[in-house]
């Protein structure tokens, strides 16, 4: 009786150290990723408005394409972590190689589709006649880097599954520096214009992929894992990724619906919405870092057959999610007089954005729990449930969002619908974790 209280604080401290060790580097890597686009925008922006507009359209297409395949990181993390927990590092790395081979196949397919259809895709996204040629040029060249981008996703999943989030941070930072230097040199030094920016990004992405492959290959040789493609393993990786693909597409549909509704509310509303969405996304990086730690930790515990350890880690990460959510919400409230002027000087836009920003701030504790539980269930390999839960969330959100303009609601009401969406996610994820059905042990699920 006297020892239990001592063990519990010790267990909490162990979980805290592990969560922090994984989440902090993961946050750095997540923040480094959007800096690629920011660097490209800063350099291309000095070429002219048409070039910057073209970059904006092409970047939106590329970001959408890559985000669809984020399951390469998520599914690989969970599968590799399970095998690590089971003590089979050879199988863990073999599983990671299957994910990397799948990334290469998907990347080749995307290139085959994008190169001939680039002008049509640019046209669908509404590029102006002056911006369209630049968008097409950037898209066609950058598409050549998509296999590397997908390899980076899959390799990141391998390392996260191996409980290593520091290497992805180092690679992301080095990639950002290389990308900025290459862009500046090729755009202005070599006089290649927007094509130079695209080539610089492709080279940086290929360099990152090469570094990751070097790390994984060294691990494979050390543990005697085969590097050859295995059809059954690649097929299994694809099957594990399908439910997460459904989840991701549903989430993208939610965000696109919100943007479409905001556009119907008026120019000030859509401008304010873009500001709020940008800040919401930035806050999500901090919460997603805890979710990434959850994927790696939960997968390892379940692979080792330790359901009680998985439950304890889940409880502690939920506490982290709530605490970080409260802190982020308070920071947004305190910093709101400074945040909005960073994005706009238009008083109408600022007045429209302020109440919606407060809604976002108040919802952060809910978001914190949602991100954590999402990561926990991903780590458990519970993809089919996550897909179904997100489809339910989509079915609730779309009617709620579409009713906002019907009843004369503004941007604050729209972000109220976004909070409803996160609340539905919280309910569905909480019910699943409470049921214990996700606690499936073993090297494979």
Coordinates of C-alpha atoms in Angstrom, one line a residue, residues 24 149 262 278 374 376:
X24 CA 9.9 18.5 -28.7
X149 CA 8.9 13.9 -50.6
X262 CA -16.2 31.6 -45.5
X278 CA -3.2 29.9 -40.4
X374 CA -5.9 10.5 -32.5
X376 CA -2.9 7.0 -29.5

